[in-house]
Amino acid sequence: GDTMTQKQLFTPFELSGLTLENRIVLAPMTRARAGEGRVPNDLMAEYYVQRAGAGLLITEATVVSEQGIGWVDSPGIYTQAQAEGWKLVTDAVHATGTPIFLQLWHCGRASHSAFHGGRPAVAPSAVKLDGDHVHTPDGPKPYETPRALETDEIPAIVADFGRATELARAAGFDGVEVHAANGYLLNQFLESKTNRRTDRYGGSIEKRFRLLGEVLEAASNAWSSDRVGVRLSPNGSFNDMGSPDYRETFTYTARQLQSMGLAYLHLVDGLAFGFHELGEPVTLEHAREVYNGTLIGSCGYDFETAEAAVGRGAADLIAFGRPFINNPDLPARFANGWPLNEDFDMSTWYSGGDGAKGYTDFPTYDHRDR
């Protein structure tokens, strides 16, 4: 492409005192290589180092407690051993000079009793996820009706996010991203479709926001608000989400975030992951009207659309997911106009265990078979 337009994604950016070399972010993507103990390992460190050409790395979603588990072989951040495993990753990534944030996760109803010794998954309300099946340690199973959390159980969940933030800081991360998107627990509390509570955590938008607000406050207290980001997906249908009042909910939420002095708002504005089609999509431009902090756009961007979004000031940074799986050197390919590696077998992406196949075995452009 033309060098004038190419400059947008390759300008540095100051994020909470961290200098990002470019505007390209590795999106958080579940990769399931942590094994049964959920302890990060050398293979995972290699994976993140391979992708450290990004200005910022955001890790795969990482559960803050055993209660939060809902994915086979995904990592955790609730034990010392897990924090030490993550230190392998942060040390290796920091040797390249790239900052890395840890994404904090609780699956809520998108889990299954097979992960929890036969006890049901927890959620704001006993509303079953309408989906094909959930992958459990015992293979694919139908989704189950979750158990609605008691009001007095919620402070412990807030505390888990605070503790996870402390462990992430001790593990050498540069910040954390609170996962409130894609149909997981915090998203379930935000949306009227999944939150039918009548206590202080449900009913009005203000009450549905309360848990996310408390989690962000706990994370900010454990570290600093400018080292805490948050991810939202107002347009998403993934994990059976999408509520008629999605615009109102997003607008209120973004306004609340505005006053918190966070590192960034990471908006899944793209529709490549599924759109609920309940109205017009929430755009970066709409987010900018209600949130003037650092904004990351994501989901389905390519080089041209990312350039355009940053060029017109709609987003500060753009996160790339799937193209970064099979193009570890994605930023170099963008910078040099090299073609992307289009060949991949999605069945190996989440093959689990500690397998390099479909994980760290994708060639960089200058080391491809010639």
Coordinates of N, CA, C and O in Angstrom, one line a residue, residues 246-367:
Y246 N -29.6 -3.3 24.1 CA -28.2 -3.3 24.1 C -27.5 -2.0 23.9 O -26.5 -1.7 24.5
R247 N -28.1 -1.1 23.2 CA -27.5 0.2 22.9 C -27.5 1.1 24.2 O -26.5 1.7 24.6
E248 N -28.7 1.0 24.9 CA -28.8 1.8 26.1 C -27.9 1.2 27.2 O -27.2 2.0 27.9
T249 N -27.8 -0.1 27.2 CA -26.8 -0.7 28.2 C -25.4 -0.4 27.9 O -24.6 0.0 28.8
F250 N -25.0 -0.4 26.6 CA -23.6 -0.1 26.3 C -23.3 1.4 26.6 O -22.3 1.7 27.2
T251 N -24.3 2.3 26.2 CA -24.1 3.7 26.4 C -23.9 4.0 27.9 O -23.0 4.8 28.3
Y252 N -24.8 3.5 28.7 CA -24.6 3.7 30.2 C -23.3 3.2 30.7 O -22.6 3.8 31.4
T253 N -23.0 1.9 30.3 CA -21.7 1.3 30.7 C -20.5 2.1 30.3 O -19.6 2.4 31.2
A254 N -20.4 2.6 29.1 CA -19.3 3.3 28.6 C -19.2 4.7 29.4 O -18.1 5.1 29.7
R255 N -20.3 5.3 29.7 CA -20.3 6.5 30.5 C -19.8 6.3 31.9 O -19.0 7.1 32.4
Q256 N -20.1 5.1 32.5 CA -19.6 4.8 33.8 C -18.1 4.6 33.7 O -17.3 5.1 34.6
L257 N -17.6 3.9 32.7 CA -16.2 3.6 32.5 C -15.4 4.9 32.3 O -14.3 5.0 32.8
Q258 N -16.0 5.8 31.7 CA -15.4 7.1 31.4 C -14.8 7.8 32.6 O -13.8 8.4 32.6
S259 N -15.6 7.6 33.8 CA -15.1 8.3 35.0 C -14.1 7.5 35.8 O -13.7 8.0 36.8
M260 N -13.8 6.3 35.3 CA -12.9 5.4 36.1 C -11.4 5.6 35.8 O -10.6 5.0 36.5
G261 N -11.0 6.3 34.8 CA -9.6 6.4 34.5 C -8.9 5.1 34.1 O -7.8 4.9 34.5
L262 N -9.6 4.3 33.3 CA -9.1 3.0 32.9 C -8.0 3.1 31.9 O -7.9 4.1 31.2
A263 N -7.3 2.0 31.7 CA -6.3 1.9 30.6 C -6.9 2.1 29.2 O -6.4 2.8 28.4
Y264 N -8.0 1.4 29.0 CA -8.7 1.4 27.7 C -10.0 0.7 27.8 O -10.3 -0.1 28.7
L265 N -10.9 1.0 26.8 CA -12.1 0.2 26.5 C -11.8 -0.6 25.2 O -11.4 0.0 24.2
H266 N -11.9 -1.9 25.3 CA -11.7 -2.8 24.2 C -13.1 -3.2 23.7 O -13.8 -3.9 24.4
L267 N -13.5 -2.6 22.5 CA -14.8 -2.9 22.0 C -14.8 -3.9 20.9 O -14.1 -3.7 19.9
V268 N -15.6 -4.9 21.0 CA -15.8 -5.9 19.9 C -16.8 -5.3 19.0 O -18.0 -5.6 19.2
D269 N -16.4 -4.4 18.2 CA -17.4 -3.7 17.3 C -17.7 -4.4 16.1 O -18.7 -4.3 15.5
G270 N -16.7 -5.2 15.6 CA -16.9 -6.0 14.4 C -17.9 -7.1 14.6 O -18.2 -7.5 15.7
L271 N -18.5 -7.6 13.5 CA -19.6 -8.5 13.5 C -19.2 -10.0 13.1 O -20.0 -10.9 13.0
A272 N -17.9 -10.2 13.0 CA -17.4 -11.5 12.4 C -17.6 -12.6 13.4 O -17.5 -13.8 13.0
F273 N -17.9 -12.3 14.7 CA -18.1 -13.4 15.7 C -19.6 -13.7 15.9 O -20.0 -14.4 16.8
G274 N -20.5 -13.1 15.1 CA -21.9 -13.2 15.2 C -22.5 -11.9 15.7 O -22.0 -11.3 16.6
F275 N -23.7 -11.5 15.1 CA -24.4 -10.3 15.4 C -25.8 -10.7 15.7 O -26.4 -11.4 15.0
H276 N -26.3 -10.1 16.8 CA -27.7 -10.4 17.3 C -28.8 -9.8 16.4 O -29.9 -10.2 16.5
E277 N -28.4 -8.8 15.6 CA -29.4 -8.2 14.6 C -30.6 -7.6 15.3 O -31.7 -7.6 14.7
L278 N -30.4 -7.0 16.5 CA -31.5 -6.4 17.2 C -31.6 -4.9 16.9 O -32.5 -4.2 17.5
G279 N -30.8 -4.4 15.9 CA -30.8 -3.0 15.6 C -29.5 -2.7 14.9 O -28.8 -3.6 14.4
E280 N -29.2 -1.4 14.8 CA -27.9 -1.0 14.2 C -26.8 -1.4 15.1 O -26.9 -1.2 16.4
P281 N -25.6 -1.9 14.6 CA -24.5 -2.2 15.4 C -24.0 -1.0 16.2 O -24.0 0.2 15.6
V282 N -23.5 -1.2 17.4 CA -22.7 -0.1 18.1 C -21.4 0.0 17.4 O -20.7 -0.9 17.1
T283 N -21.0 1.3 16.9 CA -19.8 1.5 16.2 C -18.8 2.2 17.1 O -19.1 2.6 18.2
L284 N -17.5 2.2 16.6 CA -16.5 2.9 17.2 C -16.9 4.4 17.4 O -16.6 5.0 18.5
E285 N -17.5 4.9 16.4 CA -17.9 6.3 16.5 C -18.9 6.6 17.6 O -18.8 7.6 18.4
H286 N -19.8 5.6 17.8 CA -20.8 5.8 18.9 C -20.0 5.7 20.3 O -20.3 6.5 21.2
A287 N -19.1 4.7 20.3 CA -18.3 4.6 21.6 C -17.5 5.9 21.9 O -17.5 6.3 23.0
R288 N -17.0 6.5 20.8 CA -16.2 7.8 21.0 C -17.1 8.9 21.6 O -16.6 9.8 22.3
E289 N -18.4 8.9 21.3 CA -19.3 9.9 21.8 C -19.4 9.8 23.3 O -19.7 10.9 23.9
V290 N -19.3 8.6 23.8 CA -19.6 8.5 25.3 C -18.3 8.1 26.1 O -18.4 8.0 27.3
Y291 N -17.2 7.8 25.4 CA -16.0 7.4 26.1 C -14.8 8.0 25.4 O -14.6 7.8 24.2
N292 N -14.1 8.9 26.1 CA -13.0 9.6 25.5 C -11.6 9.1 25.9 O -10.6 9.7 25.6
G293 N -11.5 7.9 26.5 CA -10.2 7.3 26.8 C -9.7 6.5 25.6 O -10.3 6.6 24.5
T294 N -8.7 5.8 25.9 CA -8.1 4.9 24.8 C -9.1 3.9 24.4 O -9.7 3.2 25.2
L295 N -9.3 3.7 23.0 CA -10.3 2.8 22.5 C -9.6 1.8 21.5 O -8.9 2.2 20.6
I296 N -9.9 0.5 21.8 CA -9.4 -0.5 20.9 C -10.6 -1.1 20.2 O -11.6 -1.5 20.8
G297 N -10.5 -1.2 18.8 CA -11.6 -1.8 18.0 C -11.1 -3.3 17.7 O -9.9 -3.5 17.7
S298 N -12.0 -4.2 17.5 CA -11.6 -5.5 17.2 C -12.7 -6.3 16.5 O -13.9 -6.0 16.6
C299 N -12.3 -7.4 15.9 CA -13.2 -8.5 15.4 C -13.4 -8.3 13.9 O -14.3 -7.5 13.4
G300 N -12.6 -9.0 13.1 CA -12.8 -9.0 11.6 C -12.1 -8.0 10.9 O -12.3 -7.8 9.7
Y301 N -11.2 -7.2 11.5 CA -10.4 -6.2 10.8 C -9.4 -6.8 9.9 O -8.8 -7.8 10.2
D302 N -9.1 -6.1 8.8 CA -7.9 -6.4 8.0 C -7.0 -5.2 8.0 O -7.4 -4.2 8.6
F303 N -5.9 -5.2 7.2 CA -5.0 -4.1 7.3 C -5.7 -2.8 6.8 O -5.6 -1.8 7.5
E304 N -6.5 -2.9 5.7 CA -7.1 -1.6 5.2 C -8.1 -1.1 6.2 O -8.2 0.1 6.4
T305 N -9.0 -1.9 6.7 CA -10.1 -1.4 7.6 C -9.5 -0.9 8.9 O -10.0 0.1 9.5
A306 N -8.4 -1.5 9.4 CA -7.7 -1.1 10.6 C -7.0 0.3 10.3 O -7.2 1.2 11.2
E307 N -6.3 0.4 9.2 CA -5.7 1.7 8.8 C -6.8 2.8 8.8 O -6.5 3.9 9.3
A308 N -7.9 2.5 8.2 CA -9.0 3.5 8.0 C -9.5 3.9 9.4 O -9.7 5.1 9.7
A309 N -9.7 3.0 10.3 CA -10.3 3.3 11.6 C -9.3 4.1 12.4 O -9.8 5.1 13.0
V310 N -8.1 3.8 12.4 CA -7.1 4.6 13.2 C -6.9 5.9 12.4 O -6.8 7.0 13.1
G311 N -6.9 5.9 11.1 CA -6.7 7.1 10.3 C -7.7 8.2 10.6 O -7.4 9.4 10.6
R312 N -9.0 7.7 10.7 CA -10.0 8.7 10.9 C -10.3 9.0 12.4 O -11.2 9.8 12.8
G313 N -9.4 8.4 13.3 CA -9.5 8.7 14.7 C -10.6 8.0 15.4 O -11.0 8.3 16.6
A314 N -11.2 7.0 14.8 CA -12.3 6.2 15.4 C -11.8 5.3 16.5 O -12.5 5.1 17.5
A315 N -10.6 4.8 16.3 CA -10.0 3.9 17.3 C -8.5 4.4 17.5 O -8.0 4.9 16.5
D316 N -8.0 4.1 18.6 CA -6.5 4.4 18.9 C -5.7 3.1 18.5 O -4.6 3.3 18.0
L317 N -6.3 2.0 18.7 CA -5.6 0.7 18.5 C -6.6 -0.3 17.9 O -7.8 -0.1 18.1
I318 N -6.1 -1.3 17.2 CA -6.9 -2.3 16.6 C -6.4 -3.7 17.0 O -5.2 -3.9 16.8
A319 N -7.3 -4.5 17.6 CA -6.8 -5.9 17.9 C -7.2 -6.9 16.8 O -8.3 -6.8 16.2
F320 N -6.2 -7.7 16.5 CA -6.4 -8.8 15.5 C -6.3 -10.1 16.2 O -5.5 -10.4 17.0
G321 N -7.3 -11.0 15.9 CA -7.4 -12.3 16.4 C -7.0 -13.4 15.5 O -5.8 -13.7 15.4
R322 N -7.9 -14.0 14.8 CA -7.7 -15.1 13.9 C -6.5 -15.0 13.0 O -5.7 -15.9 12.8
P323 N -6.3 -13.8 12.3 CA -5.1 -13.7 11.4 C -3.8 -13.8 12.1 O -2.8 -14.2 11.5
F324 N -3.8 -13.6 13.4 CA -2.6 -13.6 14.2 C -2.3 -15.1 14.7 O -1.2 -15.4 15.1
I325 N -3.3 -16.0 14.6 CA -3.0 -17.4 14.9 C -2.1 -18.0 13.9 O -1.0 -18.5 14.3
N326 N -2.4 -17.8 12.6 CA -1.6 -18.5 11.6 C -0.6 -17.6 10.9 O 0.1 -18.0 10.0
N327 N -0.5 -16.3 11.4 CA 0.5 -15.3 10.9 C 1.2 -14.7 12.1 O 0.9 -13.6 12.5
P328 N 2.2 -15.5 12.7 CA 2.8 -14.9 14.0 C 3.4 -13.6 13.8 O 3.5 -12.8 14.7
D329 N 3.9 -13.3 12.5 CA 4.5 -12.1 12.1 C 3.6 -11.1 11.5 O 4.0 -10.3 10.6
L330 N 2.3 -11.1 11.9 CA 1.3 -10.3 11.2 C 1.7 -8.8 11.0 O 1.5 -8.3 10.0
P331 N 2.2 -8.2 12.1 CA 2.6 -6.8 11.9 C 3.7 -6.6 10.8 O 3.6 -5.6 10.0
A332 N 4.7 -7.5 10.7 CA 5.7 -7.4 9.7 C 5.0 -7.6 8.3 O 5.4 -6.9 7.3
R333 N 4.1 -8.5 8.2 CA 3.4 -8.7 6.9 C 2.6 -7.4 6.5 O 2.7 -7.0 5.4
F334 N 2.0 -6.8 7.5 CA 1.2 -5.5 7.2 C 2.2 -4.4 6.8 O 2.0 -3.7 5.9
A335 N 3.3 -4.3 7.5 CA 4.3 -3.2 7.3 C 4.9 -3.4 5.9 O 5.2 -2.4 5.3
N336 N 5.2 -4.6 5.5 CA 5.9 -4.8 4.2 C 5.0 -5.2 3.0 O 5.4 -5.4 1.9
G337 N 3.6 -5.2 3.3 CA 2.7 -5.6 2.2 C 2.8 -7.0 1.8 O 2.5 -7.4 0.7
W338 N 3.4 -7.9 2.7 CA 3.5 -9.3 2.4 C 2.1 -10.0 2.5 O 1.3 -9.6 3.3
P339 N 1.8 -11.0 1.7 CA 0.6 -11.7 1.7 C 0.4 -12.5 3.1 O 1.5 -12.9 3.6
L340 N -0.8 -12.7 3.5 CA -1.0 -13.5 4.7 C -1.0 -14.9 4.4 O -1.4 -15.3 3.3
N341 N -0.6 -15.7 5.3 CA -0.7 -17.2 5.2 C -2.2 -17.6 5.4 O -2.7 -17.4 6.5
E342 N -2.8 -18.0 4.4 CA -4.3 -18.3 4.4 C -4.5 -19.8 4.8 O -5.6 -20.1 5.1
D343 N -3.5 -20.6 4.8 CA -3.7 -22.0 5.0 C -3.7 -22.4 6.5 O -2.7 -22.1 7.2
F344 N -4.8 -22.9 7.0 CA -4.8 -23.3 8.4 C -6.0 -24.3 8.5 O -6.9 -24.4 7.7
D345 N -5.8 -25.2 9.5 CA -6.8 -26.2 9.9 C -7.3 -25.8 11.2 O -6.7 -26.0 12.2
M346 N -8.5 -25.2 11.3 CA -9.1 -24.8 12.6 C -9.2 -25.9 13.6 O -9.2 -25.6 14.8
S347 N -9.2 -27.1 13.2 CA -9.4 -28.2 14.1 C -8.2 -28.3 15.1 O -8.4 -28.9 16.2
T348 N -7.1 -27.8 14.7 CA -5.9 -27.9 15.6 C -5.7 -26.7 16.5 O -4.9 -26.7 17.3
W349 N -6.6 -25.6 16.2 CA -6.4 -24.4 17.0 C -6.5 -24.6 18.5 O -5.8 -23.9 19.3
Y350 N -7.5 -25.4 18.9 CA -7.8 -25.6 20.3 C -7.5 -27.1 20.7 O -8.2 -27.6 21.5
S351 N -6.4 -27.6 20.1 CA -6.3 -29.1 20.2 C -5.9 -29.5 21.6 O -5.9 -30.7 22.0
G352 N -5.6 -28.5 22.5 CA -5.5 -28.8 23.9 C -4.1 -29.4 24.2 O -3.2 -29.5 23.4
G353 N -4.0 -29.9 25.5 CA -2.7 -30.4 25.9 C -1.7 -29.4 25.8 O -1.9 -28.2 26.1
D354 N -0.5 -29.8 25.4 CA 0.6 -28.8 25.2 C 1.1 -28.9 23.8 O 2.3 -28.7 23.6
G355 N 0.3 -29.2 22.9 CA 0.7 -29.4 21.5 C 1.1 -28.2 20.8 O 0.4 -27.2 20.8
A356 N 2.3 -28.2 20.1 CA 2.7 -27.1 19.2 C 1.9 -27.1 17.9 O 1.8 -26.0 17.3
K357 N 1.3 -28.2 17.5 CA 0.6 -28.2 16.2 C -0.6 -27.2 16.3 O -1.4 -27.2 17.2
G358 N -0.6 -26.4 15.2 CA -1.7 -25.4 15.2 C -1.6 -24.3 16.2 O -2.5 -23.5 16.4
Y359 N -0.4 -24.2 16.8 CA -0.1 -23.2 17.8 C 1.1 -22.4 17.6 O 1.1 -21.2 17.3
T360 N 2.3 -23.0 17.6 CA 3.6 -22.4 17.4 C 4.3 -22.8 16.1 O 5.4 -22.4 15.9
D361 N 3.6 -23.6 15.3 CA 4.2 -24.1 14.1 C 3.9 -23.4 12.8 O 4.2 -23.9 11.7
F362 N 3.3 -22.2 12.9 CA 3.1 -21.4 11.7 C 4.3 -20.7 11.2 O 4.9 -20.0 12.1
P363 N 4.7 -20.7 9.9 CA 5.9 -20.0 9.5 C 5.7 -18.5 9.4 O 4.6 -18.0 9.1
T364 N 6.8 -17.8 9.7 CA 6.8 -16.4 9.4 C 7.1 -16.2 7.9 O 7.5 -17.2 7.2
Y365 N 6.7 -15.1 7.3 CA 6.8 -14.9 5.9 C 8.2 -15.2 5.4 O 8.4 -15.8 4.4
D366 N 9.2 -14.7 6.1 CA 10.6 -14.8 5.5 C 11.2 -16.2 5.8 O 12.3 -16.5 5.5
H367 N 10.5 -17.1 6.6 CA 10.9 -18.4 6.8 C 10.0 -19.5 6.2 O 10.1 -20.6 6.5

